mmCIF file of the C-alpha atoms, coordinates in Angstrom:
data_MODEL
# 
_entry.id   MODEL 
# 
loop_
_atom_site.group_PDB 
_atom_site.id 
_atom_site.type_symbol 
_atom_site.label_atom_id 
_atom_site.label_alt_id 
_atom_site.label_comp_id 
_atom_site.label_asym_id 
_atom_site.label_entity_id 
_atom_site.label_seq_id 
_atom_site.pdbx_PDB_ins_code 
_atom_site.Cartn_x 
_atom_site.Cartn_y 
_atom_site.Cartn_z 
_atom_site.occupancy 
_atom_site.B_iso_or_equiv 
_atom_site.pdbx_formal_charge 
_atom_site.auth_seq_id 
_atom_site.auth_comp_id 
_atom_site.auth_asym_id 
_atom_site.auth_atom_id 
_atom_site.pdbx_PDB_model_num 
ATOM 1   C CA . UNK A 1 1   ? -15.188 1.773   3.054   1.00 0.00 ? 1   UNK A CA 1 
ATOM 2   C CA . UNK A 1 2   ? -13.075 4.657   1.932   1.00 0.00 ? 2   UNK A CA 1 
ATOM 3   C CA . UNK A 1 3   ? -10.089 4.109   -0.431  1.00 0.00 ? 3   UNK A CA 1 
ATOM 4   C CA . UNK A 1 4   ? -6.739  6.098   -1.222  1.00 0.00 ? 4   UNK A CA 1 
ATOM 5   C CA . UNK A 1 5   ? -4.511  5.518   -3.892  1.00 0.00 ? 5   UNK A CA 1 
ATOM 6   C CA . UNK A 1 6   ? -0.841  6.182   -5.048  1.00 0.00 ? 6   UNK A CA 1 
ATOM 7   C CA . UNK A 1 7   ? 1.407   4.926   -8.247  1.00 0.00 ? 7   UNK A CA 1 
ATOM 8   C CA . UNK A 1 8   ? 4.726   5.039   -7.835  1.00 0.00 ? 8   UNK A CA 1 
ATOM 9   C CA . UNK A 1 9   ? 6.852   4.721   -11.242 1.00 0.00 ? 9   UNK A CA 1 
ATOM 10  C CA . UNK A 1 10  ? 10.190  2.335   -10.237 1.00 0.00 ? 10  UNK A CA 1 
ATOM 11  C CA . UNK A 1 11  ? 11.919  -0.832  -11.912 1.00 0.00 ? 11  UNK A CA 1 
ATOM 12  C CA . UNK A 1 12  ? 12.248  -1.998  -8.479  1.00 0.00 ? 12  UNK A CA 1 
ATOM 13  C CA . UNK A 1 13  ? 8.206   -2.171  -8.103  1.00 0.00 ? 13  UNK A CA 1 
ATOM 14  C CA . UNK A 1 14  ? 8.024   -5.815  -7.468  1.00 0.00 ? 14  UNK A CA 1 
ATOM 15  C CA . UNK A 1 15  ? 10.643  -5.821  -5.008  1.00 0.00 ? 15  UNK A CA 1 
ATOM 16  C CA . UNK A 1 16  ? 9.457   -3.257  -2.809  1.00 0.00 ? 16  UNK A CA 1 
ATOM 17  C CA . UNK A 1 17  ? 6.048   -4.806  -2.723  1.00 0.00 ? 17  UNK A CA 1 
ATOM 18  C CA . UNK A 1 18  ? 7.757   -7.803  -1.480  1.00 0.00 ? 18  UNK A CA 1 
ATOM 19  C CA . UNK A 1 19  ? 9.859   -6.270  1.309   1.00 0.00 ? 19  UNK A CA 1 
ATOM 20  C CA . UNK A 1 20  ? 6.560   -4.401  2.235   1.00 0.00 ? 20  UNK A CA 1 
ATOM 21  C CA . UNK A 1 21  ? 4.760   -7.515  2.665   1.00 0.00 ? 21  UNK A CA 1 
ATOM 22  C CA . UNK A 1 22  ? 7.557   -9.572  4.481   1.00 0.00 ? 22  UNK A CA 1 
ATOM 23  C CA . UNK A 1 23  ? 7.904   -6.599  6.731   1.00 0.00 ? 23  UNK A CA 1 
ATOM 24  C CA . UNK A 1 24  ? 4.490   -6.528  8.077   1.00 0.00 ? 24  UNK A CA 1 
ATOM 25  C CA . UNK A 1 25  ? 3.898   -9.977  8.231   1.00 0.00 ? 25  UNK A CA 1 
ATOM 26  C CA . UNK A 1 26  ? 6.033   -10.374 11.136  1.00 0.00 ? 26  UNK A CA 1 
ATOM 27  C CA . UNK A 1 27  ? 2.975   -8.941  12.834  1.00 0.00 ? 27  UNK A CA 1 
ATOM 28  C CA . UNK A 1 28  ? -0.237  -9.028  10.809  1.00 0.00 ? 28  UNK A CA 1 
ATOM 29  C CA . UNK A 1 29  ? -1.594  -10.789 8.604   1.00 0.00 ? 29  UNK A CA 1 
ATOM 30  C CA . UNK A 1 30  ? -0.311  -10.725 4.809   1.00 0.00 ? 30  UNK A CA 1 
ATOM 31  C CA . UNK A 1 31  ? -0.656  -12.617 1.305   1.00 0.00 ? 31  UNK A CA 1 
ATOM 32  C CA . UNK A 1 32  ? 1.121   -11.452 -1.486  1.00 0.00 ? 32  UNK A CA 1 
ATOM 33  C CA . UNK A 1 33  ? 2.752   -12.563 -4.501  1.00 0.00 ? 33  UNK A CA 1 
ATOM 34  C CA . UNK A 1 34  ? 5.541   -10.729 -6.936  1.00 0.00 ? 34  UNK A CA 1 
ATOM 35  C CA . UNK A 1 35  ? 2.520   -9.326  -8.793  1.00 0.00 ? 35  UNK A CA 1 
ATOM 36  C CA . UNK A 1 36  ? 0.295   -8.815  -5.321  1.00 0.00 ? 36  UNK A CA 1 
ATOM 37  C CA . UNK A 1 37  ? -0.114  -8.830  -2.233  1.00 0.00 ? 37  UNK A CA 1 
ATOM 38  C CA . UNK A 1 38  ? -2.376  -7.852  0.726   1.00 0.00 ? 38  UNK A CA 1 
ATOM 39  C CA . UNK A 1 39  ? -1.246  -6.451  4.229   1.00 0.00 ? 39  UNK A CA 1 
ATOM 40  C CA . UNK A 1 40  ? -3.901  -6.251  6.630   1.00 0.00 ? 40  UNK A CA 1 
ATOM 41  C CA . UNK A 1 41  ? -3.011  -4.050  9.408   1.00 0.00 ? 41  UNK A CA 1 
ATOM 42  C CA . UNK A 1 42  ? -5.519  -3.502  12.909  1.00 0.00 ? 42  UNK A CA 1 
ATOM 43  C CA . UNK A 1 43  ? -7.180  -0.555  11.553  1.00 0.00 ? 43  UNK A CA 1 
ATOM 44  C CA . UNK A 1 44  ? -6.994  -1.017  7.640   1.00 0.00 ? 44  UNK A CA 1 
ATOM 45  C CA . UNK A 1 45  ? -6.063  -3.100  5.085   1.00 0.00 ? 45  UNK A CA 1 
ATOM 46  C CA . UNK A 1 46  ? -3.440  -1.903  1.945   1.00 0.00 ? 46  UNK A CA 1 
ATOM 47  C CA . UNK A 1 47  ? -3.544  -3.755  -1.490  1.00 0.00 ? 47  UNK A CA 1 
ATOM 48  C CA . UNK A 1 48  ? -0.517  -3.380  -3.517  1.00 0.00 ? 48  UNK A CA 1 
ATOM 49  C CA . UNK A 1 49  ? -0.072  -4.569  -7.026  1.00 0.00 ? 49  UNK A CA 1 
ATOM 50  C CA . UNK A 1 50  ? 3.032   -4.461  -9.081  1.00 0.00 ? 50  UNK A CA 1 
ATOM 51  C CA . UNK A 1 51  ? 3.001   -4.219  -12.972 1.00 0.00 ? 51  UNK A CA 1 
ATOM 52  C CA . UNK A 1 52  ? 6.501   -3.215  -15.021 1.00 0.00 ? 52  UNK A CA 1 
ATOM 53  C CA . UNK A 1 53  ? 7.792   -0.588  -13.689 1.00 0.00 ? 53  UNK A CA 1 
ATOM 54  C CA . UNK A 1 54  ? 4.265   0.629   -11.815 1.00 0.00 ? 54  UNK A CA 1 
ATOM 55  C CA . UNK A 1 55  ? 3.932   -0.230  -7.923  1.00 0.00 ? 55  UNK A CA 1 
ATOM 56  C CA . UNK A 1 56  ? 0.198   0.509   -7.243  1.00 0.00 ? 56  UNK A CA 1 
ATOM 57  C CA . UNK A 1 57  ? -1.186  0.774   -3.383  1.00 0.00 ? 57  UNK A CA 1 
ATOM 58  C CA . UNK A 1 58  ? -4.707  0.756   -2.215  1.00 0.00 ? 58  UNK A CA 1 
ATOM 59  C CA . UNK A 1 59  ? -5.178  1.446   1.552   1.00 0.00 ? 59  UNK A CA 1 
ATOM 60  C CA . UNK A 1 60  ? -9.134  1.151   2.551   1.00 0.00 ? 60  UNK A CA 1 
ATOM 61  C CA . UNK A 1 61  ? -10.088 1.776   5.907   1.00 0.00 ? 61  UNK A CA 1 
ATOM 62  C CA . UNK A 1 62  ? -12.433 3.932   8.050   1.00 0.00 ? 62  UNK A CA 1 
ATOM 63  C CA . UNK A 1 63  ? -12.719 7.569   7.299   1.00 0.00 ? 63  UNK A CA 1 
ATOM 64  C CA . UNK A 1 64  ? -10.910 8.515   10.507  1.00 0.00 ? 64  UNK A CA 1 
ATOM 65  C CA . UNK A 1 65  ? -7.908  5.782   9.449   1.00 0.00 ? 65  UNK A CA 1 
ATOM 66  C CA . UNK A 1 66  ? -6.882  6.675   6.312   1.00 0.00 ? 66  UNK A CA 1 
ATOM 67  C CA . UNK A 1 67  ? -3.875  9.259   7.306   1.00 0.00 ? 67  UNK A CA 1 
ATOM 68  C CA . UNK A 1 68  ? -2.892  6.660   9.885   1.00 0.00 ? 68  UNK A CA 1 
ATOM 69  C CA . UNK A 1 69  ? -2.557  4.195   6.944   1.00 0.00 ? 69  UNK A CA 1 
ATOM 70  C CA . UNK A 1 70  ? -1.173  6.754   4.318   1.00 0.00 ? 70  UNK A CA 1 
ATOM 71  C CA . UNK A 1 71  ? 1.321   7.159   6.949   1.00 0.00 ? 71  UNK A CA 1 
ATOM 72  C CA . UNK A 1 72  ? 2.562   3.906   7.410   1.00 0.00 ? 72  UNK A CA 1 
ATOM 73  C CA . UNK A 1 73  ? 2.688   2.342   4.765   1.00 0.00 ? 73  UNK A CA 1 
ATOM 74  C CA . UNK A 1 74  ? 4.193   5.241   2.905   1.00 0.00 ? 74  UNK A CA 1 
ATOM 75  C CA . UNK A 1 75  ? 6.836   5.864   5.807   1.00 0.00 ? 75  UNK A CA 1 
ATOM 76  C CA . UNK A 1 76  ? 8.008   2.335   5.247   1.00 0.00 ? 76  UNK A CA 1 
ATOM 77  C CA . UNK A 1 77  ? 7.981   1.997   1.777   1.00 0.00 ? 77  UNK A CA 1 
ATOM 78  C CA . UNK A 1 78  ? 10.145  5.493   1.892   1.00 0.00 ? 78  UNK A CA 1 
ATOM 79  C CA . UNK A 1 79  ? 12.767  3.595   4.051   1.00 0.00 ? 79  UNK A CA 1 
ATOM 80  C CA . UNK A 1 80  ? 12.807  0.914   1.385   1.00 0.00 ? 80  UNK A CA 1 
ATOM 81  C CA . UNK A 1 81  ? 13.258  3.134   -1.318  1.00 0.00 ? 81  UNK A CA 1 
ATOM 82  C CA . UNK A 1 82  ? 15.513  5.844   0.343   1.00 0.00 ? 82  UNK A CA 1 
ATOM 83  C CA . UNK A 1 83  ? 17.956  5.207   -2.816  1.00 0.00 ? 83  UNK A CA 1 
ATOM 84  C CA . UNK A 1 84  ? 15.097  6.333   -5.580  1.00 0.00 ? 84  UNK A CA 1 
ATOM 85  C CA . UNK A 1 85  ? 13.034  8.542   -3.187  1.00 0.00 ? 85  UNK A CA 1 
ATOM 86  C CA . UNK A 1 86  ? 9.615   8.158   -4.432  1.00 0.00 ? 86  UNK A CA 1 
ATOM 87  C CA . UNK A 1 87  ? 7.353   11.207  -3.953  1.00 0.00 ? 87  UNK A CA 1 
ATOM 88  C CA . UNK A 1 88  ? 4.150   9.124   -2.941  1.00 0.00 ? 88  UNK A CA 1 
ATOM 89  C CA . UNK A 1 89  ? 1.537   11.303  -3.919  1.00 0.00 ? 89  UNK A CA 1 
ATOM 90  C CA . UNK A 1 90  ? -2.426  9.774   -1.985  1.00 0.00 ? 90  UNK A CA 1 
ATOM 91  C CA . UNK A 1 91  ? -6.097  10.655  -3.782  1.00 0.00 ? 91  UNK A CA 1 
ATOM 92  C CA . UNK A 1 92  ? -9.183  9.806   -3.089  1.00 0.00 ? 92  UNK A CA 1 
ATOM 93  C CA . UNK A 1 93  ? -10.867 6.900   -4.767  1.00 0.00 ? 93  UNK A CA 1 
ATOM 94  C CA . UNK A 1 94  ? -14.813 6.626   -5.918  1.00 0.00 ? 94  UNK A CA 1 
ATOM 95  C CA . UNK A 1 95  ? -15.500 3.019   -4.287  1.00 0.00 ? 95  UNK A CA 1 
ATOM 96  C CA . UNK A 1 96  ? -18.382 0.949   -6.353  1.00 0.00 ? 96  UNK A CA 1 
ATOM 97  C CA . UNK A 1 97  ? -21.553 -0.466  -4.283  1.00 0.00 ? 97  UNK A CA 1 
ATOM 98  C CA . UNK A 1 98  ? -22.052 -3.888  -5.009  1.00 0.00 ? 98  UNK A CA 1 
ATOM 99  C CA . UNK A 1 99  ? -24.680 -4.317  -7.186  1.00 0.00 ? 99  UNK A CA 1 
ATOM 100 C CA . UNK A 1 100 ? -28.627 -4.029  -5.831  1.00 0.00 ? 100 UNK A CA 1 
ATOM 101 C CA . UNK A 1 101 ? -26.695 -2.095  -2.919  1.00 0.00 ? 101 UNK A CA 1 
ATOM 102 C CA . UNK A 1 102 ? -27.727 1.494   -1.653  1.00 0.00 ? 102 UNK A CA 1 
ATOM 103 C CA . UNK A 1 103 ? -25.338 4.148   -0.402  1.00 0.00 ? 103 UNK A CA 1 
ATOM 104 C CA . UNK A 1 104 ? -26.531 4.841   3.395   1.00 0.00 ? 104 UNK A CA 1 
# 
């Protein structure tokens, strides 16, 4: 499935990953840790990892999904952060086939 990705520099990495993930698991299902978590939304899922000062997200989804989960998950994490502002910047990421797999 397609992937997007964004970095977002903050000392406060850990915590938002942690709001994130309390937030939407009111409604879907989540795991997460302070290091990681996983929110796994209707039409996508979103990986986040936190390391220092570096808040990485992952959202992986069907081609036609991706905005919708860009969207979200950076219009919340924007409300979380409305202090720093964090210019969430998505690209494109080269997804590996398992191996023995072939690309359809």
């Amino acid at each position: 499935m397609p992937t997007r990705s964004a970095t977002i520099t903050t000392d406060r990495a850990s915590i938002y990953l942690q709001q994130l993930c309390k937030h939407f698991g009111h409604k879907v299902p989540i795991d997460f840790t302070p290091e990681a978590g996983r929110i796994e939304l209707p039409f996508g899922t979103c990986t986040l990892r936190a390391e220092g000062d570096t808040l990485s997200l992952d959202v992986t989804g069907g081609a036609g999904d991706l905005d919708r989960l860009e969207k979200v998950i950076g219009d919340h994490l924007t409300r979380f952060a409305f202090r720093e502002k964090p210019e969430i910047k998505w690209r494109s990421t080269a997804t590996a086939l398992p191996a023995g797999s072939v690309e359809t």
